[in-house]
Amino acid sequence: EWLGQGLHPPSLPVTPDLLMTPSDQGDVDLDVDFAADRGNWTGKLDFLLSCIGYCVGLGNVWRFPYRAYTNGGGAFLVPYFLMLAICGIPLFFLELSLGQFSSLGPLAVWKISPLFKGAGAAMLLIVGLVAIYYNMIIAYVLFYLFASLTSTLPWEHCGNWWNTERCLEHRGTKHGNGALPLNLSSTVSPSEEYWSRYVLHIQGSQGIGSPGEIRWNLCLCLLLAWVIVFLCILKGVKSSGKVVYFTATFPYLILLMLLVRGVTLPGAWKGIQFYLTPQFHHLLSSKVWIEAALQIFYSLGVGFGGLLTFASYNTFHQNIYRDTFIVTLGNAITSILAGFAIFSVLGYMSQELGVPVDQVAKAGPGLAFVVYPQAMTMLPLSPFWSFLFFFMLLTLGLDSQFAFLETIVTAVTDEFPYYLRPKKAVFSGLICVSMYLMGLILTTDGGMYWLVLLDDYSASFGLMVVVITTCLAVTRVYGIQRFCRDIHMMLGFKPGLYFRACWLFLSPATLLALLVYSIVKYQPSEYGSYRFPAWAELLGILMGLLSCLMIPAGMLLAVLRQEGSLWERLQQASRPTMDWGPSLEENRTGMYVATLAGSQSPKPLMVHMRKYGGITSFENTAIEVDREIAEEEESMM
């Protein structure tokens, strides 16, 4: 129908359509209504579950509990929830609002202010690097998942070809003489040797510079991980939105099972007490507040573009205000619950081994691949609990990975919709294949060194710079008033003083403090006793700097595309483009009708109402917005 109008204007009675965007004018005969062929969530819960799945990831299980107990136990919850209020919730809502209002991915959304498009490119670089190593962690989880399908777990006993003479089955040592636990430090548990010597085969590598051979079993697990991810994002949000019904809800069922099993173990209370006993003197240390802010920042996945991407597939009036609180608070509660499940088992372990809880506890992959598997061997039906634990990690990891891939695919297809949108599945496949090939270095004997390097630098200071830039660009350059007006038009109300204060001052200031702290307290990467050589450190720092440099590079490009003096170019590049606004014509009310090509009417809103009939509550909002703009203009004159 549209194409017909474009091809034969004289033969059809065409009413001048006020609502065509300038980018759709011209001589290209293509479908105007991008959002229709761009796709949407197929159900109301798809978006909410996808956000929960994206935010609730592996970090909730292996970072939060450890961070809590090292930073004051129960007292850590004070800075944690305060930082959630100052940094987490406002930035989460900001990113969702940007995506939903424009229905665009992380690159195209910068029509809001083309000067800052480099921030979108930086987001993509960060997400790309994270997706490469994150899928390797999923590959390790798959490896353990398959290894659990036996009658006795392979890391239960010493005496295998990968074990050394230092291997000691640390069980029941508390029944021995009192001196025995003190000698445990010179021995290694079978689970630790299984992880480092069999799974990683790290003894085959001299260091990050000589990674050694590819481990074929890990290589195949990584391939399987990428195949699963590809099949789930094959049809974009239509397929991933259905998969999350399982991957976002099932971990909770397993977590509850592990929690019930954990708290019924002897010694469990010892671990929980250790995890939660408040040590309020910790709150006087700046480190604790920084750790809380970092945990919130990384746990919610702000700045990776995943939230923006998911929100861009929403209907225009979806209540993201409510969704923000559901997801952010749900994420925090999940972290606390996971802490109970983890520490109840660690308490049992410490009683079995006769060592203090803090000698058993570990953060990061060590907890998931050494400590917890070791704990599983002490339980009756150990392969069953081990399978459940790794299946939980798999489902937790997968939906975060879907988000990373969906972000990259959406961002690039929104930039080149005519060429890529019809071939989205092929394009997704190409990205998965290329990322698999780039991730092969992680499957070598020394792959863990590369994984640690990527983990430490890919999303460190670069991510903070991106989020600070986004925050300042939206609130200062685009303008907080305009942004609040857009939200008013979309949701029917304006964000209150709390959100404005956080967007303008509190969130950027907190992130700036985090950035300065992370630079001042910079420590070179290490893995166990291995120290990274200087060239590897430099490579890591350059990786972080590259994403930061995207922002000035994008600014330079945007300025060069404009005409006039430097100041005029800067002004033009920082203004929203002519077609900035809601993507669907029926949502273009108020000032956004007036900005469309062909709109000569002094009362474009009235034309809009005549065309679509009736005044909805949102069109009432648009009338209010129009009135506000008129009053502002009068007061300025």
XYZ file of C-alpha atoms in Angstrom:
637
model
C 0.000 0.000 0.000
C 2.753 2.403 0.974
C 4.870 1.331 -1.939
C 1.901 1.889 -4.181
C 1.590 5.426 -2.945
C 5.253 6.022 -3.570
C 5.133 4.639 -7.111
C 1.893 6.132 -8.439
C 1.155 9.369 -6.620
C -1.307 10.755 -9.222
C -3.463 7.635 -9.441
C -4.304 7.433 -5.727
C -6.165 9.937 -3.546
C -3.273 10.632 -1.186
C -3.801 12.713 1.941
C -0.517 14.450 2.796
C 0.887 12.330 5.557
C 2.320 14.508 8.282
C 3.928 11.611 9.957
C 6.617 10.459 7.561
C 10.109 10.890 8.896
C 12.628 12.813 6.789
C 14.833 9.750 6.447
C 11.890 7.997 4.766
C 11.373 10.810 2.241
C 13.353 10.878 -0.956
C 13.525 8.463 -3.805
C 13.938 5.189 -1.901
C 10.791 3.091 -2.151
C 10.883 1.258 1.105
C 8.578 0.516 3.958
C 8.214 3.542 6.198
C 7.071 1.731 9.272
C 10.387 0.382 10.510
C 9.101 -0.745 13.869
C 6.647 -3.140 12.242
C 9.331 -5.168 10.488
C 11.818 -4.550 13.291
C 9.826 -6.852 15.542
C 8.415 -6.586 19.045
C 8.077 -8.740 22.124
C 5.288 -11.242 21.548
C 4.040 -11.247 25.154
C 3.843 -8.850 28.079
C 6.167 -10.894 30.274
C 8.857 -11.353 27.589
C 10.493 -8.000 28.308
C 10.346 -8.280 32.091
C 11.771 -11.819 32.154
C 14.459 -10.895 29.624
C 15.569 -7.995 31.848
C 15.561 -10.226 34.945
C 17.523 -12.911 33.068
C 19.995 -10.302 31.797
C 20.641 -8.716 35.209
C 20.589 -11.875 37.318
C 23.743 -13.607 36.156
C 26.783 -15.496 37.352
C 27.997 -12.511 39.406
C 25.020 -12.830 41.755
C 26.241 -16.295 42.739
C 29.996 -15.910 42.834
C 30.675 -12.211 43.468
C 27.977 -10.824 45.738
C 28.208 -13.328 48.662
C 32.002 -12.967 48.795
C 31.860 -9.165 48.565
C 29.277 -9.084 51.355
C 31.289 -11.172 53.787
C 34.609 -9.360 53.134
C 32.974 -5.940 53.512
C 31.172 -6.167 56.808
C 28.610 -8.957 56.357
C 25.089 -7.674 57.056
C 26.441 -4.117 57.337
C 27.344 -4.293 53.624
C 23.621 -4.210 52.813
C 23.487 -0.542 53.969
C 25.851 0.835 51.275
C 24.538 -1.773 48.827
C 20.934 -0.555 48.949
C 21.995 3.090 49.164
C 24.083 2.727 46.006
C 21.169 0.889 44.383
C 19.009 3.975 45.056
C 21.604 6.555 43.943
C 23.166 4.757 40.998
C 21.362 1.554 40.057
C 17.669 2.430 39.782
C 18.050 5.894 38.115
C 20.566 4.711 35.485
C 18.479 1.602 34.813
C 15.373 3.749 34.225
C 17.348 6.212 32.066
C 18.558 3.455 29.746
C 15.125 1.817 29.456
C 13.482 5.192 28.718
C 15.955 5.997 25.950
C 15.395 2.629 24.262
C 11.609 2.562 24.565
C 11.069 6.159 23.472
C 13.082 5.813 20.263
C 12.701 2.066 19.448
C 16.359 2.139 18.413
C 19.478 0.193 19.349
C 22.619 1.579 21.049
C 24.037 3.174 17.875
C 20.968 4.630 16.176
C 19.615 5.985 19.488
C 22.239 8.738 19.242
C 19.972 10.593 16.848
C 19.205 12.287 20.175
C 22.615 13.999 19.895
C 24.842 12.752 17.029
C 27.866 14.352 18.677
C 27.916 11.469 21.195
C 27.454 8.560 18.828
C 30.920 7.346 19.813
C 29.451 6.325 23.172
C 27.236 3.851 21.299
C 30.236 2.467 19.410
C 32.148 2.149 22.703
C 29.212 0.198 24.190
C 29.376 -2.251 21.286
C 33.121 -2.754 21.642
C 32.757 -3.474 25.377
C 29.815 -5.837 24.844
C 31.689 -7.660 22.068
C 34.721 -8.304 24.281
C 32.581 -9.382 27.238
C 30.492 -11.731 25.056
C 33.642 -13.511 23.842
C 34.885 -14.477 27.316
C 31.457 -14.805 28.969
C 30.608 -17.655 26.616
C 33.854 -19.358 27.608
C 32.615 -19.405 31.211
C 29.389 -20.988 29.920
C 31.578 -23.561 28.116
C 33.278 -24.435 31.453
C 29.832 -24.813 33.012
C 28.806 -27.195 30.204
C 32.022 -29.163 30.764
C 31.170 -29.651 34.450
C 27.531 -30.346 33.620
C 28.547 -33.307 31.440
C 31.161 -34.416 33.990
C 28.405 -34.587 36.643
C 26.567 -37.282 34.651
C 28.403 -40.098 36.453
C 27.837 -42.228 39.533
C 30.907 -40.731 41.277
C 32.143 -37.220 40.534
C 35.566 -37.225 38.820
C 36.933 -34.594 41.235
C 36.018 -36.618 44.327
C 39.235 -38.631 44.704
C 42.963 -38.310 44.141
C 44.854 -40.946 42.139
C 43.855 -39.821 38.620
C 46.460 -39.059 35.960
C 46.067 -35.312 36.499
C 46.638 -35.468 40.276
C 49.992 -34.693 41.915
C 51.478 -35.975 45.152
C 50.198 -32.799 46.873
C 46.623 -33.984 46.308
C 44.812 -34.777 49.543
C 41.189 -35.711 50.009
C 40.267 -33.111 52.614
C 37.429 -34.907 54.281
C 36.897 -35.784 57.888
C 40.227 -34.207 58.871
C 38.582 -32.718 61.954
C 38.588 -36.195 63.483
C 42.354 -36.408 63.246
C 44.871 -34.751 65.584
C 44.689 -31.018 66.180
C 47.764 -30.235 64.089
C 46.408 -31.732 60.884
C 44.202 -28.821 59.705
C 47.226 -26.517 59.903
C 49.015 -28.598 57.264
C 46.131 -28.270 54.786
C 47.735 -25.182 53.265
C 50.528 -27.264 51.721
C 48.063 -29.703 50.140
C 45.576 -29.345 47.294
C 42.019 -30.653 47.096
C 41.126 -33.054 44.236
C 38.548 -30.525 42.967
C 41.229 -27.849 42.625
C 43.551 -30.146 40.666
C 40.656 -31.321 38.500
C 39.903 -27.674 37.614
C 43.418 -26.428 37.012
C 45.183 -29.540 35.743
C 42.420 -31.431 33.918
C 39.814 -28.882 32.775
C 42.190 -25.967 32.119
C 45.344 -28.101 31.691
C 47.188 -24.975 32.781
C 50.429 -26.870 33.347
C 50.733 -27.051 29.533
C 51.243 -23.281 29.331
C 54.261 -21.186 30.323
C 52.114 -18.052 30.713
C 49.960 -15.672 28.689
C 52.641 -15.399 25.989
C 52.762 -19.139 25.289
C 49.193 -20.428 25.496
C 50.069 -23.950 24.338
C 47.681 -26.267 22.504
C 43.939 -26.048 22.055
C 41.997 -28.275 24.449
C 39.574 -30.066 22.135
C 37.017 -30.896 24.806
C 36.825 -27.192 25.793
C 36.772 -26.220 22.128
C 33.699 -28.430 21.567
C 32.003 -27.117 24.726
C 32.542 -23.553 23.475
C 31.115 -24.539 20.092
C 28.053 -26.012 21.808
C 27.649 -22.833 23.886
C 27.666 -20.684 20.730
C 25.237 -23.041 18.937
C 22.798 -22.797 21.872
C 23.074 -18.993 21.910
C 22.612 -18.756 18.134
C 19.518 -20.989 18.122
C 17.977 -18.912 20.907
C 18.537 -15.524 19.224
C 17.842 -16.816 15.707
C 14.547 -14.927 15.388
C 15.626 -12.005 17.563
C 13.443 -11.137 20.523
C 10.660 -13.371 19.194
C 12.734 -16.466 19.986
C 14.887 -15.232 22.899
C 11.762 -13.751 24.504
C 10.282 -17.243 24.712
C 13.465 -18.989 25.892
C 13.724 -16.643 28.903
C 10.452 -18.013 30.276
C 12.606 -21.012 31.162
C 16.119 -19.565 31.620
C 14.979 -16.659 33.834
C 12.643 -18.623 36.107
C 14.253 -22.069 36.409
C 17.393 -20.835 38.285
C 15.116 -19.684 41.112
C 13.680 -23.171 41.497
C 17.173 -24.703 41.672
C 18.424 -21.925 43.961
C 15.588 -22.695 46.382
C 16.408 -26.424 46.258
C 20.086 -25.720 46.947
C 19.099 -23.294 49.707
C 16.839 -25.826 51.441
C 19.530 -28.500 51.093
C 22.186 -26.087 52.336
C 20.444 -24.872 55.489
C 19.631 -28.457 56.548
C 23.334 -29.423 56.577
C 25.267 -29.608 59.858
C 27.376 -26.474 60.312
C 25.255 -24.462 57.867
C 24.421 -21.879 60.517
C 28.133 -21.252 61.049
C 28.460 -20.173 57.417
C 25.298 -18.046 57.400
C 26.400 -16.326 60.621
C 29.752 -15.584 59.005
C 27.999 -14.204 55.900
C 25.537 -11.948 57.721
C 27.075 -10.866 61.058
C 27.130 -7.065 60.727
C 30.501 -5.426 61.298
C 29.524 -1.776 61.234
C 33.093 -0.470 61.648
C 33.591 -1.505 57.990
C 31.226 1.299 56.920
C 33.870 3.885 57.881
C 36.082 2.594 55.066
C 35.635 4.123 51.602
C 36.526 0.751 50.056
C 33.228 -0.762 51.245
C 31.157 1.976 49.597
C 33.137 1.653 46.389
C 32.685 -2.147 46.406
C 28.924 -1.718 46.910
C 28.678 0.734 44.011
C 30.768 -1.524 41.761
C 28.627 -4.544 42.626
C 25.423 -2.629 41.762
C 26.928 -1.151 38.616
C 28.093 -4.444 37.135
C 25.244 -6.552 38.438
C 22.506 -4.474 36.765
C 24.361 -4.416 33.451
C 23.909 -0.668 32.972
C 25.923 0.764 30.083
C 26.272 -2.477 28.138
C 23.329 -1.506 25.912
C 21.331 -4.640 26.767
C 18.622 -2.742 28.639
C 18.382 -0.150 25.889
C 18.055 -2.899 23.280
C 15.376 -4.822 25.172
C 13.347 -1.657 25.848
C 13.519 -0.716 22.154
C 11.292 -3.717 21.359
C 8.587 -2.570 23.793
C 5.319 -0.953 22.860
C 5.529 2.825 23.299
C 3.437 3.024 26.484
C 4.866 0.004 28.352
C 5.180 0.819 32.067
C 8.965 0.669 32.385
C 8.790 2.699 35.596
C 7.202 -0.271 37.376
C 9.486 -2.738 35.569
C 12.592 -0.833 36.750
C 11.736 -1.409 40.410
C 10.732 -5.052 39.859
C 14.017 -5.913 38.107
C 16.446 -3.896 40.266
C 14.982 -5.023 43.591
C 14.524 -8.592 42.299
C 18.194 -8.633 41.342
C 19.278 -7.463 44.815
C 17.070 -10.025 46.589
C 18.411 -12.818 44.331
C 21.989 -11.871 45.284
C 21.150 -12.043 48.995
C 19.345 -15.388 48.557
C 22.300 -16.808 46.625
C 24.509 -15.773 49.527
C 22.448 -17.935 51.908
C 22.647 -20.917 49.529
C 26.418 -20.534 49.080
C 27.408 -19.793 52.685
C 25.239 -22.498 54.236
C 27.225 -25.037 52.171
C 30.541 -23.294 52.988
C 29.643 -23.504 56.706
C 29.078 -27.251 56.303
C 32.425 -27.549 54.514
C 34.287 -25.638 57.201
C 32.834 -28.003 59.843
C 33.740 -31.088 57.779
C 37.290 -29.868 57.116
C 37.861 -28.353 60.525
C 38.978 -24.999 59.122
C 37.453 -21.502 59.523
C 34.832 -20.401 56.961
C 37.073 -17.663 55.557
C 39.648 -20.287 54.510
C 36.978 -22.083 52.487
C 35.309 -19.030 50.903
C 36.476 -17.781 47.545
C 35.212 -15.291 44.968
C 34.881 -15.596 41.229
C 35.209 -18.750 39.149
C 37.122 -20.420 41.999
C 33.901 -20.620 43.992
C 31.921 -22.172 41.135
C 34.558 -24.556 39.814
C 36.571 -25.509 42.913
C 34.882 -24.850 46.258
C 31.264 -25.662 45.459
C 32.071 -28.836 43.435
C 34.206 -29.976 46.381
C 31.269 -29.370 48.725
C 29.028 -31.446 46.436
C 31.308 -34.493 46.887
C 30.579 -34.431 50.626
C 26.820 -34.744 50.102
C 24.834 -37.925 49.538
C 23.601 -38.063 45.886
C 26.503 -35.775 44.999
C 26.208 -36.075 41.160
C 22.547 -34.968 41.388
C 23.346 -31.799 43.389
C 26.355 -31.077 41.220
C 24.239 -31.357 38.037
C 21.612 -29.044 39.531
C 24.180 -26.448 40.552
C 25.813 -26.329 37.106
C 22.449 -26.367 35.360
C 21.531 -23.307 37.427
C 24.787 -21.589 36.381
C 24.066 -22.466 32.742
C 20.594 -20.911 32.775
C 21.898 -17.875 34.680
C 24.670 -17.329 32.166
C 22.735 -17.957 28.961
C 20.147 -15.190 29.220
C 22.867 -12.632 29.961
C 24.682 -13.855 26.854
C 21.468 -13.544 24.766
C 21.344 -9.890 25.768
C 24.951 -9.235 24.727
C 24.392 -10.781 21.286
C 20.991 -9.144 20.788
C 22.591 -5.771 21.604
C 25.245 -6.161 18.899
C 22.820 -7.492 16.269
C 20.166 -4.842 16.989
C 22.667 -1.970 17.016
C 24.147 -2.852 13.621
C 20.835 -3.764 11.928
C 19.293 -0.471 13.128
C 22.199 1.358 11.519
C 21.733 -0.427 8.166
C 18.064 -1.503 8.233
C 17.593 -1.787 4.458
C 20.421 -4.262 4.007
C 20.584 -6.186 7.257
C 17.081 -6.375 8.680
C 15.791 -8.898 6.104
C 18.957 -10.998 6.683
C 19.035 -10.699 10.472
C 19.355 -14.467 11.080
C 22.333 -14.774 8.690
C 23.951 -11.718 10.265
C 23.466 -13.191 13.781
C 25.080 -16.424 12.570
C 28.105 -14.572 11.178
C 28.604 -12.735 14.470
C 28.403 -16.000 16.451
C 30.918 -17.725 14.141
C 33.401 -14.829 14.247
C 33.141 -14.568 18.043
C 33.637 -18.311 18.394
C 36.819 -18.077 16.329
C 38.063 -15.118 18.388
C 37.326 -17.074 21.572
C 39.434 -20.083 20.526
C 42.475 -18.588 22.299
C 40.512 -19.123 25.537
C 40.315 -22.879 24.932
C 44.114 -23.294 24.959
C 46.183 -24.497 27.944
C 46.854 -20.878 28.894
C 43.352 -19.712 27.988
C 42.571 -18.804 31.598
C 45.249 -16.082 31.546
C 43.545 -14.477 28.536
C 40.148 -14.815 30.179
C 41.393 -13.037 33.331
C 42.888 -10.255 31.193
C 39.602 -9.768 29.300
C 37.601 -9.904 32.528
C 39.799 -7.317 34.245
C 39.992 -4.762 31.455
C 37.232 -5.128 28.859
C 34.492 -3.549 31.000
C 36.437 -1.681 33.662
C 37.046 2.070 33.469
C 35.837 2.207 29.839
C 32.300 1.227 30.849
C 32.179 3.934 33.536
C 33.302 6.578 31.031
C 30.530 5.454 28.632
C 27.822 5.653 31.314
C 29.003 9.070 32.589
C 29.020 10.358 28.979
C 25.519 8.998 28.328
C 24.204 10.533 31.534
C 25.692 13.961 30.784
C 24.689 13.918 27.108
C 21.037 13.179 27.920
C 20.660 15.516 30.904
C 22.936 18.430 29.944
C 23.141 18.489 26.146
C 19.705 17.146 25.174
C 18.303 18.699 28.336
C 16.709 17.239 31.443
C 13.464 19.152 30.762
C 13.105 17.714 27.272
C 13.985 14.228 28.452
C 11.389 14.410 31.247
C 8.876 15.721 28.728
C 9.549 12.721 26.474
C 8.960 10.363 29.423
C 5.776 12.297 30.261
C 4.559 11.757 26.698
C 5.418 8.052 26.865
C 4.288 7.100 30.389
C 1.765 9.843 31.207
C 3.775 11.363 34.104
C 7.048 13.178 34.638
C 9.912 11.654 36.648
C 10.043 13.177 40.137
C 12.732 15.131 41.944
C 14.523 11.936 43.002
C 15.224 10.846 39.405
C 16.167 14.360 38.277
C 18.602 14.825 41.163
C 20.217 11.446 40.504
C 20.517 11.995 36.725
C 21.896 15.527 37.085
C 24.266 15.136 40.027
C 24.285 12.023 42.212
C 24.737 9.245 39.607
C 27.451 10.968 37.505
C 29.281 12.091 40.686
C 29.214 8.550 42.134
C 30.482 7.073 38.868
C 33.206 9.711 38.653
C 34.319 8.779 42.182
C 34.342 5.090 41.129
C 36.407 5.935 38.058
C 38.975 7.928 40.047
C 39.125 5.211 42.714
C 39.684 2.437 40.152
C 42.535 4.441 38.552
C 44.175 5.404 41.878
C 43.884 1.899 43.337
C 44.937 0.235 40.099
C 46.510 -3.169 40.641
C 48.085 -5.308 37.906
C 46.180 -8.457 36.957
C 47.168 -11.770 38.458
C 45.941 -15.343 38.415
C 46.871 -17.258 41.554
C 50.599 -16.745 41.943
C 51.085 -15.842 38.253
C 51.893 -12.179 37.557
C 51.135 -10.863 34.084
C 54.057 -9.484 32.056
C 54.199 -5.744 31.288
C 53.098 -6.171 27.650
C 49.937 -8.010 28.728
C 49.146 -5.234 31.234
C 49.623 -2.660 28.481
C 47.364 -4.648 26.163
C 44.668 -4.685 28.836
C 44.936 -0.930 29.478
C 44.771 -0.242 25.723
C 41.658 -2.429 25.514
C 39.993 -0.211 28.122
C 41.293 2.995 26.524
C 40.085 2.004 23.057
C 36.451 2.120 24.172
C 37.057 5.562 25.766
C 38.709 6.865 22.583
C 35.614 5.934 20.549
C 33.817 8.906 22.149
C 36.170 11.719 20.959
C 36.545 9.922 17.600
C 32.751 9.940 17.195
C 32.653 13.639 18.103
C 35.267 14.459 15.472
C 33.293 12.586 12.802
C 30.019 14.274 13.783
C 31.603 17.751 13.641
C 33.249 17.081 10.262
C 29.865 16.129 8.785
C 28.378 19.565 9.590
C 28.952 22.899 7.896
C 29.904 26.360 9.164
C 32.307 27.542 11.854
C 33.522 25.149 14.553
C 30.995 26.474 17.103
C 28.132 26.167 14.591
C 29.218 22.649 13.721
C 29.302 21.702 17.399
C 25.826 23.131 17.961
C 24.371 21.344 14.933
C 26.001 18.032 15.865
C 24.680 18.168 19.425
C 21.051 18.852 18.402
C 18.666 15.930 17.856
C 18.229 14.944 14.201
C 14.987 15.839 12.408
C 13.639 12.295 12.666
C 14.424 11.880 16.386
C 11.362 10.745 18.301
C 8.968 7.805 18.557
C 9.314 5.439 15.610
C 5.615 4.733 15.053
C 3.596 7.543 13.564
C 0.630 7.154 15.918
C 2.960 7.823 18.862
C 4.339 11.015 17.348
C 2.235 13.503 19.253
C 2.844 17.031 20.455
C 6.116 18.621 19.371
C 7.145 15.514 17.428
C 4.363 15.982 14.877
C 5.547 19.517 14.251
C 9.103 18.348 13.550
C 8.069 15.991 10.765
C 8.653 16.739 7.111
C 5.637 18.230 5.367
C 4.083 19.479 8.599
C 2.903 23.005 7.701
C -0.103 22.979 10.000
C -0.025 25.372 12.956
C -1.962 22.761 14.924
C -0.403 19.439 13.867
C -1.856 17.751 16.948
C -5.409 18.504 15.798
C -4.643 16.910 12.437
C -3.221 13.930 14.270
C -6.404 13.613 16.336
C -8.656 13.888 13.290
C -6.640 11.198 11.536
C -6.624 8.744 14.439
C -9.933 9.729 16.022
C -10.637 10.565 19.642
C -8.301 11.793 22.324
C -6.558 9.125 24.372
C -5.041 9.885 27.772
C -1.659 10.019 26.083
C -2.918 12.572 23.555
C -4.167 14.619 26.494
C -0.605 14.477 27.737
C 0.589 15.651 24.323
C -1.768 18.650 24.509
C -0.307 19.513 27.932
C 3.211 19.181 26.521
C 2.290 21.490 23.620
C 0.905 24.034 26.072
C 4.091 23.866 28.164
C 6.266 24.474 25.100
C 4.119 27.446 24.071
C 4.343 28.941 27.580
C 8.112 28.438 27.638
C 8.474 30.165 24.267
C 6.320 33.111 25.426
C 8.334 33.528 28.620
C 11.567 33.540 26.626
C 10.361 36.229 24.199
